[in-house]
Tab-separated table of C-alpha atoms (C1' of nucleotides) in Angstrom:
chain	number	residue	atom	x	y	z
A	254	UNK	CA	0.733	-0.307	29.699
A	255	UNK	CA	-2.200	-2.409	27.835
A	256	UNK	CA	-3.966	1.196	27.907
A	257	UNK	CA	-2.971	4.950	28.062
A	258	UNK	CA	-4.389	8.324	28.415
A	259	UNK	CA	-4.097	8.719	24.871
A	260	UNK	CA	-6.650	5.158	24.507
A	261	UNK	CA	-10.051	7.126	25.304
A	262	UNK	CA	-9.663	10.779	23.192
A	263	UNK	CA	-8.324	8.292	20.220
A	264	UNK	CA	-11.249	6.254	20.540
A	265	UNK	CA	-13.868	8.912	20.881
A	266	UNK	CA	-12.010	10.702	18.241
A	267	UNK	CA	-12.679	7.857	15.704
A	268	UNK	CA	-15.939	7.756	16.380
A	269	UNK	CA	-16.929	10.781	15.653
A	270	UNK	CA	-15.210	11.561	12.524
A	271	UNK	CA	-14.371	7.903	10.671
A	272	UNK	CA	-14.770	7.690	6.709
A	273	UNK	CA	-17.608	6.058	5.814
A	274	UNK	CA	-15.025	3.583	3.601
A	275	UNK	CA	-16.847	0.690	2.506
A	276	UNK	CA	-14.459	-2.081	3.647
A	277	UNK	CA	-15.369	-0.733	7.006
A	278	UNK	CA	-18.775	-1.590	6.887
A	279	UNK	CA	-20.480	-4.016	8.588
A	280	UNK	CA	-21.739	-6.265	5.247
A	281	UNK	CA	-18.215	-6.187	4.576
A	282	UNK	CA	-16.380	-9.394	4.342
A	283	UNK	CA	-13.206	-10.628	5.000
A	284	UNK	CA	-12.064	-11.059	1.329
A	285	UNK	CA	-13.754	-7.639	0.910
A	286	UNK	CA	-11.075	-6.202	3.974
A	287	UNK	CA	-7.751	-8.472	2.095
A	288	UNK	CA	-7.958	-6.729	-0.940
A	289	UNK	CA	-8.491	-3.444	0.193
A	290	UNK	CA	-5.612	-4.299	2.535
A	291	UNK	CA	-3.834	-4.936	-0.426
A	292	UNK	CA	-4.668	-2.566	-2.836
A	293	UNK	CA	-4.439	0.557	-0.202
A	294	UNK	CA	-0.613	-0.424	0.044
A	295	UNK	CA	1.281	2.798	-1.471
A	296	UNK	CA	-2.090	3.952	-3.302
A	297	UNK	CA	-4.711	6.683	-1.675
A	298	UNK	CA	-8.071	5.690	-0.687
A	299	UNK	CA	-9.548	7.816	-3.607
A	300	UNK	CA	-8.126	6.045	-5.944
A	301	UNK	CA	-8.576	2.426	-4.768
A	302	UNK	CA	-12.615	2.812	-4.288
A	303	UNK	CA	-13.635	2.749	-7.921
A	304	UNK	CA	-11.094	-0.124	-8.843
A	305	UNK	CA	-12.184	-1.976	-5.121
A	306	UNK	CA	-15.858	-1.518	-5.838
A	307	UNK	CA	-15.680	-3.059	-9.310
A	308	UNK	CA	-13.481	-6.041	-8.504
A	309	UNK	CA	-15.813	-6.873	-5.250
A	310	UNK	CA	-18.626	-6.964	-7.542
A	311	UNK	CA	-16.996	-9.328	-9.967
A	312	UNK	CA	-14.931	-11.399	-7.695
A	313	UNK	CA	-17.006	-11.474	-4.339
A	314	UNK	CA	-15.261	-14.435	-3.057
A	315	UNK	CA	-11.534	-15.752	-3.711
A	316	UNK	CA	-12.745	-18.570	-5.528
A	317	UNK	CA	-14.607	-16.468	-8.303
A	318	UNK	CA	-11.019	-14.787	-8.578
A	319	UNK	CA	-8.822	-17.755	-8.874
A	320	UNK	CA	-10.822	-19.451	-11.148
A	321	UNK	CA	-9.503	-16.755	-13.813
A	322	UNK	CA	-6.310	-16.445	-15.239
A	323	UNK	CA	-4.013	-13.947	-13.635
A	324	UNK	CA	-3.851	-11.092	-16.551
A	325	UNK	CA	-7.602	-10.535	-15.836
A	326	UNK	CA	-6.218	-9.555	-12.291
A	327	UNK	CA	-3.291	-7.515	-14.020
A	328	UNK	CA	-5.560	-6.223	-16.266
A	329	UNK	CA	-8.655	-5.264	-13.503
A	330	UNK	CA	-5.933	-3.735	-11.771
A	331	UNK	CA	-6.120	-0.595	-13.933
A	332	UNK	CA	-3.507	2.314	-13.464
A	333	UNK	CA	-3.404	1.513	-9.149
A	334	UNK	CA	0.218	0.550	-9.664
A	335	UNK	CA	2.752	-1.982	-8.431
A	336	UNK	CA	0.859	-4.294	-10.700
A	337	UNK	CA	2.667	-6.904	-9.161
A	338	UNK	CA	0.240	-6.292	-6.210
A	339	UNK	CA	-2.535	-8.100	-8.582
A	340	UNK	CA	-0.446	-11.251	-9.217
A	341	UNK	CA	0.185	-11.547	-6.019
A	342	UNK	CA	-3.405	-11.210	-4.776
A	343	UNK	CA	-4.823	-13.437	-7.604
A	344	UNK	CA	-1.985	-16.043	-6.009
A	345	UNK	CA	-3.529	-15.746	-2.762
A	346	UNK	CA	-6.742	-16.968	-3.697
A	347	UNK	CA	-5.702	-19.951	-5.704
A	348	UNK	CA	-3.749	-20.391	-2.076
A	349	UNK	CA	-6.941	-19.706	-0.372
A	350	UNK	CA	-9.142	-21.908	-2.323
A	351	UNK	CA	-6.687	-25.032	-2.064
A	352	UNK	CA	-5.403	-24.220	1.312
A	353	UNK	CA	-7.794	-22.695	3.313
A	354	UNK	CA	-11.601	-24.236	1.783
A	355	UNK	CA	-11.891	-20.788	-0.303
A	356	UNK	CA	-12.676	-18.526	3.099
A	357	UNK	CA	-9.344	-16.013	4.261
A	358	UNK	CA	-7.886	-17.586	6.985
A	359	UNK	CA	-8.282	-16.005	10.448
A	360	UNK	CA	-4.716	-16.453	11.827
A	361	UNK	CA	-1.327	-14.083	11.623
A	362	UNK	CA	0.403	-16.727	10.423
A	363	UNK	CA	-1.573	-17.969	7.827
A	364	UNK	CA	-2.630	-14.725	6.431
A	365	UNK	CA	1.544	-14.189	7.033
A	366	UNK	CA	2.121	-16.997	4.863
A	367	UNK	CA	-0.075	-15.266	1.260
A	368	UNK	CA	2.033	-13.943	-1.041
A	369	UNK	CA	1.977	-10.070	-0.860
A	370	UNK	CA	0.939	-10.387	2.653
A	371	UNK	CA	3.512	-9.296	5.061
A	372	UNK	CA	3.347	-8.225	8.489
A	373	UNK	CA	1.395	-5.397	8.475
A	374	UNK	CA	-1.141	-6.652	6.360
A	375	UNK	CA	-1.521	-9.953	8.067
A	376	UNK	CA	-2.026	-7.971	11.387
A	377	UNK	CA	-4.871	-5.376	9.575
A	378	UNK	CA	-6.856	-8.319	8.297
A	379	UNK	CA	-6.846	-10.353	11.600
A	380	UNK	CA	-7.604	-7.007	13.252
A	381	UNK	CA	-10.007	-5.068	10.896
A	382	UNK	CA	-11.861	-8.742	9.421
A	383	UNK	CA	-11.882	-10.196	12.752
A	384	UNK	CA	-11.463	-8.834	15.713
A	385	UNK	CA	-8.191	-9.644	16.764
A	386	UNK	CA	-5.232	-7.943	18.874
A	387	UNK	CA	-2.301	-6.975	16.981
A	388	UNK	CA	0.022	-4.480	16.629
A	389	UNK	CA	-0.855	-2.980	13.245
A	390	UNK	CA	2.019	-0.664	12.327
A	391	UNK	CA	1.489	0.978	8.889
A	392	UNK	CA	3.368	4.566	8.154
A	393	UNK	CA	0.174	6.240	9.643
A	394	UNK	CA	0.517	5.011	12.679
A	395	UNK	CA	4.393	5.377	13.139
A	396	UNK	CA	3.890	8.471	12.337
A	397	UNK	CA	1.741	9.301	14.841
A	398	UNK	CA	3.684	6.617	17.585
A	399	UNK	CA	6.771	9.194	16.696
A	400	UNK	CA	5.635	12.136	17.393
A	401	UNK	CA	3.286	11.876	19.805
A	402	UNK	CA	5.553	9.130	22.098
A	403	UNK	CA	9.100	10.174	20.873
A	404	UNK	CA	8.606	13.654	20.383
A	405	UNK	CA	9.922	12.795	16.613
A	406	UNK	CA	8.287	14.432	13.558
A	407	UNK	CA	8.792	11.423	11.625
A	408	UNK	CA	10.158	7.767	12.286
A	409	UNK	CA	13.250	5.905	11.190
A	410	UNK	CA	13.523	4.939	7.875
A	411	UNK	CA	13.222	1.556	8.668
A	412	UNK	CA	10.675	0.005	11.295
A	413	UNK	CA	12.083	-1.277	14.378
A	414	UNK	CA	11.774	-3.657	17.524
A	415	UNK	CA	11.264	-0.598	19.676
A	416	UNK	CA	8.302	0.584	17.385
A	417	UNK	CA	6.951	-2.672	17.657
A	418	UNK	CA	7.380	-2.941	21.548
A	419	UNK	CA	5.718	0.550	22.228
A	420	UNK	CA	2.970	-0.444	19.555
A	421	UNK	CA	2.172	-3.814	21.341
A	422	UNK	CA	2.324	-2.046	24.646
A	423	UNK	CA	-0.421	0.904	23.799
A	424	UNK	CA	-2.668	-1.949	22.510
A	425	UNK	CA	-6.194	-1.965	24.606
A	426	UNK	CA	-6.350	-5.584	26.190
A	427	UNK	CA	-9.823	-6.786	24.665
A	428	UNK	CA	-9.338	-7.353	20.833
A	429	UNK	CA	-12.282	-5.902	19.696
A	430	UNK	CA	-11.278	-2.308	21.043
A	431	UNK	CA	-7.705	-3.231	20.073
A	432	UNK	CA	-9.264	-3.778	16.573
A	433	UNK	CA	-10.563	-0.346	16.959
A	434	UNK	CA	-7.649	1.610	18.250
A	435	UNK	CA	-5.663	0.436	15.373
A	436	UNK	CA	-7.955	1.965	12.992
A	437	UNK	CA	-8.601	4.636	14.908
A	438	UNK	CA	-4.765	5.412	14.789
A	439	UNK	CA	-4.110	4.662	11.495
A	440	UNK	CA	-7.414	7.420	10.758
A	441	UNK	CA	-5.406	9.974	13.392
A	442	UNK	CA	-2.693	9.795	11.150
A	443	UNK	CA	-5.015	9.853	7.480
A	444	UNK	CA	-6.690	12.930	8.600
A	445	UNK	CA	-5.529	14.709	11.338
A	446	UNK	CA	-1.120	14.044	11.872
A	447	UNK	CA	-0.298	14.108	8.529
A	448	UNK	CA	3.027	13.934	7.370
A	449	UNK	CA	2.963	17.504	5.940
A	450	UNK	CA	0.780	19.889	7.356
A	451	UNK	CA	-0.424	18.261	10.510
A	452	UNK	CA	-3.373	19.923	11.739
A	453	UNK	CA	-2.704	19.582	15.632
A	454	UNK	CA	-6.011	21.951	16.091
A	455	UNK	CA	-7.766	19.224	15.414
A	456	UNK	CA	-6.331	16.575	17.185
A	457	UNK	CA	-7.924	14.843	20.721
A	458	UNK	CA	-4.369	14.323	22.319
A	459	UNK	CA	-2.486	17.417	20.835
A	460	UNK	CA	-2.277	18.538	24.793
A	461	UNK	CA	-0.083	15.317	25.640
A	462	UNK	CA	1.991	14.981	22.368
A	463	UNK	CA	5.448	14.974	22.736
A	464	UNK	CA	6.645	16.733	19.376
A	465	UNK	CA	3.910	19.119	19.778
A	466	UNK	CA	4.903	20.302	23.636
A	467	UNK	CA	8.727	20.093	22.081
A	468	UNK	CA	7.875	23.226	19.638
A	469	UNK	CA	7.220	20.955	16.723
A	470	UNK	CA	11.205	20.757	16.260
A	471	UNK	CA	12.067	20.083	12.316
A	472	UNK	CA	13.330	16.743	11.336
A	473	UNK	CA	17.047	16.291	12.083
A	474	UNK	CA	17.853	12.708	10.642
A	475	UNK	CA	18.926	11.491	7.685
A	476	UNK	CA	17.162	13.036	4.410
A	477	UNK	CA	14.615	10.829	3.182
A	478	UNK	CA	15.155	10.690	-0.507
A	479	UNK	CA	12.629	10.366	-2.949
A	480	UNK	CA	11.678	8.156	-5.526
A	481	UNK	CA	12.923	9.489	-9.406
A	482	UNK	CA	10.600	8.036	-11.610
A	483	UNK	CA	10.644	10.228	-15.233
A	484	UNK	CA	13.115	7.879	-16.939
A	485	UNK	CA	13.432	5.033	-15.395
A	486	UNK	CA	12.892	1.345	-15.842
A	487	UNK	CA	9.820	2.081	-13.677
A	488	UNK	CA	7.780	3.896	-15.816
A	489	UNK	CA	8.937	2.269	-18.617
A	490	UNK	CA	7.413	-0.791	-16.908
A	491	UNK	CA	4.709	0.976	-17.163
A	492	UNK	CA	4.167	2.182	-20.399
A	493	UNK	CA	4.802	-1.451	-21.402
A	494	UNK	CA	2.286	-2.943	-19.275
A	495	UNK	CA	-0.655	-0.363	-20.159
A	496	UNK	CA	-0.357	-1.295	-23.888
A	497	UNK	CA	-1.281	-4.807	-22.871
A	498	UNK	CA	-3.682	-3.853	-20.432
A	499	UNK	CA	-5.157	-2.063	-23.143
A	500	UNK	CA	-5.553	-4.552	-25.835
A	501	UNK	CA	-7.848	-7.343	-25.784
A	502	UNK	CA	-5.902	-9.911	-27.285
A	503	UNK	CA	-1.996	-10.722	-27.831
A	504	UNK	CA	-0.073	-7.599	-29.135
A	505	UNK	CA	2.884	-7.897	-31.793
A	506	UNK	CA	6.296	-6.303	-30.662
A	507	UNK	CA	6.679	-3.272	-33.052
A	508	UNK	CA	3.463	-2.340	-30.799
A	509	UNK	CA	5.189	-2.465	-27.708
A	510	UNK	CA	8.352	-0.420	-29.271
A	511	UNK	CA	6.600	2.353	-29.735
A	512	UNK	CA	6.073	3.289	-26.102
A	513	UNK	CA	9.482	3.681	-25.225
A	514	UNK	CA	12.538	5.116	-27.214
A	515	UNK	CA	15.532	3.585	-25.611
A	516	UNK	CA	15.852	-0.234	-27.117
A	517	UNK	CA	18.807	-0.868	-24.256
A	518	UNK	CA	16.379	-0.202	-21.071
A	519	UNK	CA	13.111	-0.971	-23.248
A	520	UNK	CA	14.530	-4.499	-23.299
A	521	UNK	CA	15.238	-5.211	-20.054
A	522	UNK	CA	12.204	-3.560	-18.433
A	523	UNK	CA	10.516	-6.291	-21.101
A	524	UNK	CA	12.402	-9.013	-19.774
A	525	UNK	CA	11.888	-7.795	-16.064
A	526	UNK	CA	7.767	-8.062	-16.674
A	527	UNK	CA	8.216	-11.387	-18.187
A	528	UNK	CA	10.153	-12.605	-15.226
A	529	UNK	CA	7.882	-11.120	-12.997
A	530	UNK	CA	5.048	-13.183	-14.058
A	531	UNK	CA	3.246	-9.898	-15.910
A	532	UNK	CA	3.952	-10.523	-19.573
A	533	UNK	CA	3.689	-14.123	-21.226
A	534	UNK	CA	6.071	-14.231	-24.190
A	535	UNK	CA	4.014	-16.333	-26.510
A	536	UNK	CA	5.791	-18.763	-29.395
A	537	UNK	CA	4.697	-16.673	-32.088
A	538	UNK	CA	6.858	-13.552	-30.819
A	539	UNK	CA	3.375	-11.744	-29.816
A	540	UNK	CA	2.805	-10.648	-25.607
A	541	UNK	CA	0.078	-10.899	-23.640
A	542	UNK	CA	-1.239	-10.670	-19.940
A	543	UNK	CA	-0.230	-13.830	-18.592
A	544	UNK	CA	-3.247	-16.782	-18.666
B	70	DG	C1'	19.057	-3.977	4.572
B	71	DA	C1'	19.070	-0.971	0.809
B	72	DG	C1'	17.011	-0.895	-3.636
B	73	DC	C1'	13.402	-1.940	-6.466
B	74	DC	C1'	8.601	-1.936	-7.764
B	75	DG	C1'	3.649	2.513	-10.554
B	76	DT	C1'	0.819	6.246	-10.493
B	77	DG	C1'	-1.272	10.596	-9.749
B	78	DG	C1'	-2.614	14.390	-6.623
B	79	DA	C1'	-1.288	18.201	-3.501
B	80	DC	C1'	1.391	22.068	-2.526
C	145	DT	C1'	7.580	22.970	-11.633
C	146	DG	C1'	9.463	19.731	-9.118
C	147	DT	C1'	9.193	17.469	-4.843
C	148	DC	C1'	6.864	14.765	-1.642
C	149	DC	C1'	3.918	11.360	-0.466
C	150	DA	C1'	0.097	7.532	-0.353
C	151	DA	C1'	-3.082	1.400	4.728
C	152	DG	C1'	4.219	-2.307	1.981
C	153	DG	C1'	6.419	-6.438	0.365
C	154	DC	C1'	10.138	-8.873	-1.584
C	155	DT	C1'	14.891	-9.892	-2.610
DNA sequence: GAGCCGTGGAC
DNA sequence: TGTCCAAGGCT
């Protein structure tokens, strides 16, 4: 349909009540969009700003990052979680430096190809860094695809080709206000069709949406379990992880032992870290952030 | 494709 | 208070 009634209200909607986020400014830079990109996966704006701030002003390009050794990632990652996240972004610019002459590439497929960089992340840097036309589907904006398409007051569990399809098909024809609309959607669904409390006074195409003109009927599929978290290998992770983050140097074990009672699952979640790349066992029996 | 991977704020 | 949720990716 390339555009729909819903194109304009969206678009006018955006402009007038955007966050002033500073990855969306215009001195902005491309490496300055990736690791917001990267850091706002699972974690709310308000907390990513400080930490994005502070590692823009110490990394400002990927080469200043992957000339240090990844714990200074882990550990300038502070409490944003998924610390894997940081390994995986200090890996992309050691890829961007020797792959791509130190500047984020410009194509899906090569920003595809990073590690930590999967579809919807490749699409939001082409589109939000450059300009580009792609279907940027993040849980925002199937959220608001769902309900105000489907008539659904959330989507499936699991993205599919249909949600792709109807994405692609909404899309504005000339990238730059295709580059738009996906933010603009993606805002919708930050501000205004939350996954709560969706405040459908407020929204420029309540009069059209589908769920809305349905009654706003309750969600009927499968329950969407949560995460547990107290107790597991998770947050024992964690705990683990912040005592390194924490030190400046190496730490000796009987350090790390304290954080967590259970030996059994304190053990493994160890051994998980040090798999994952997060914790370097060193010969002496100390730990530390990996170099 | 389901499960795993952190953390903290809102209600 | 506990549950839900926040711009996902990887295996």
């Amino acid at each position: 349909m390339r555009s729909s009634h819903h194109t304009g209200p969206i678009l006018g909607w955006y402009t007038d009540n955007a966050r002033d986020l500073p990855w969306r400014r215009a001195e902005a830079t491309p490496w300055g969009v990736l690791v917001s990109e990267i850091m706002l996966q699972q974690t709310p704006v308000s907390r990513v700003l400080p930490v994005w701030t502070e590692w823009l002003e110490r990394w400002p390009t990927p080469a200043g990052l992957a000339a240090e050794p990844s714990g200074e990632a882990v550990r300038a990652w502070g409490r944003l979680g998924y610390p894997r996240r940081a390994l995986r972004l200090h890996a992309s610019a050691v890829a961007i430096v020797s792959e791509h002459e130190g500047r984020v590439p410009d194509s899906y497929d090569a920003l595809r190809a990073l590690p930590g960089i999967g579809s919807y992340t490749a699409a939001a840097v082409a589109s939000f860094a450059y300009g580009q036309r792609h279907a940027v589907l993040d849980t925002n904006v199937r959220r608001v695809l769902a309900r105000l398409i489907s008539g659904e007051e959330y989507p499936p569990k699991t993205q599919t080709v249909a949600e792709v399809r109807l994405a692609q098909s909404l899309l504005p024809l000339d990238p730059p206000v295709a580059a738009r609309w996906s933010v603009a959607v993606m805002e919708l669904g930050a501000l205004v069709c939350t996954a709560r409390t969706p405040r459908c006074g407020a929204c420029p195409v309540s009069a059209g949406c589908a769920w809305r003109l349905a009654g706003r009927p309750a969600y009927d599929g499968p329950p969407r379990r949560g995460q547990a978290y107290a107790g597991t290998d998770r947050q024992c992770r964690g705990r683990l992880l912040a005592v390194l983050r924490h030190s400046e140097g190496p730490v000796e074990k009987p350090l790390l032992d304290v954080v967590w009672a259970d030996a059994v699952q304190r053990e493994r979640a160890l051994d998980g870290l040090v798999a994952d790349g997060l914790v370097d066992p060193l010969d002496d029996g100390r730990y530390a952030l990996p170099s």
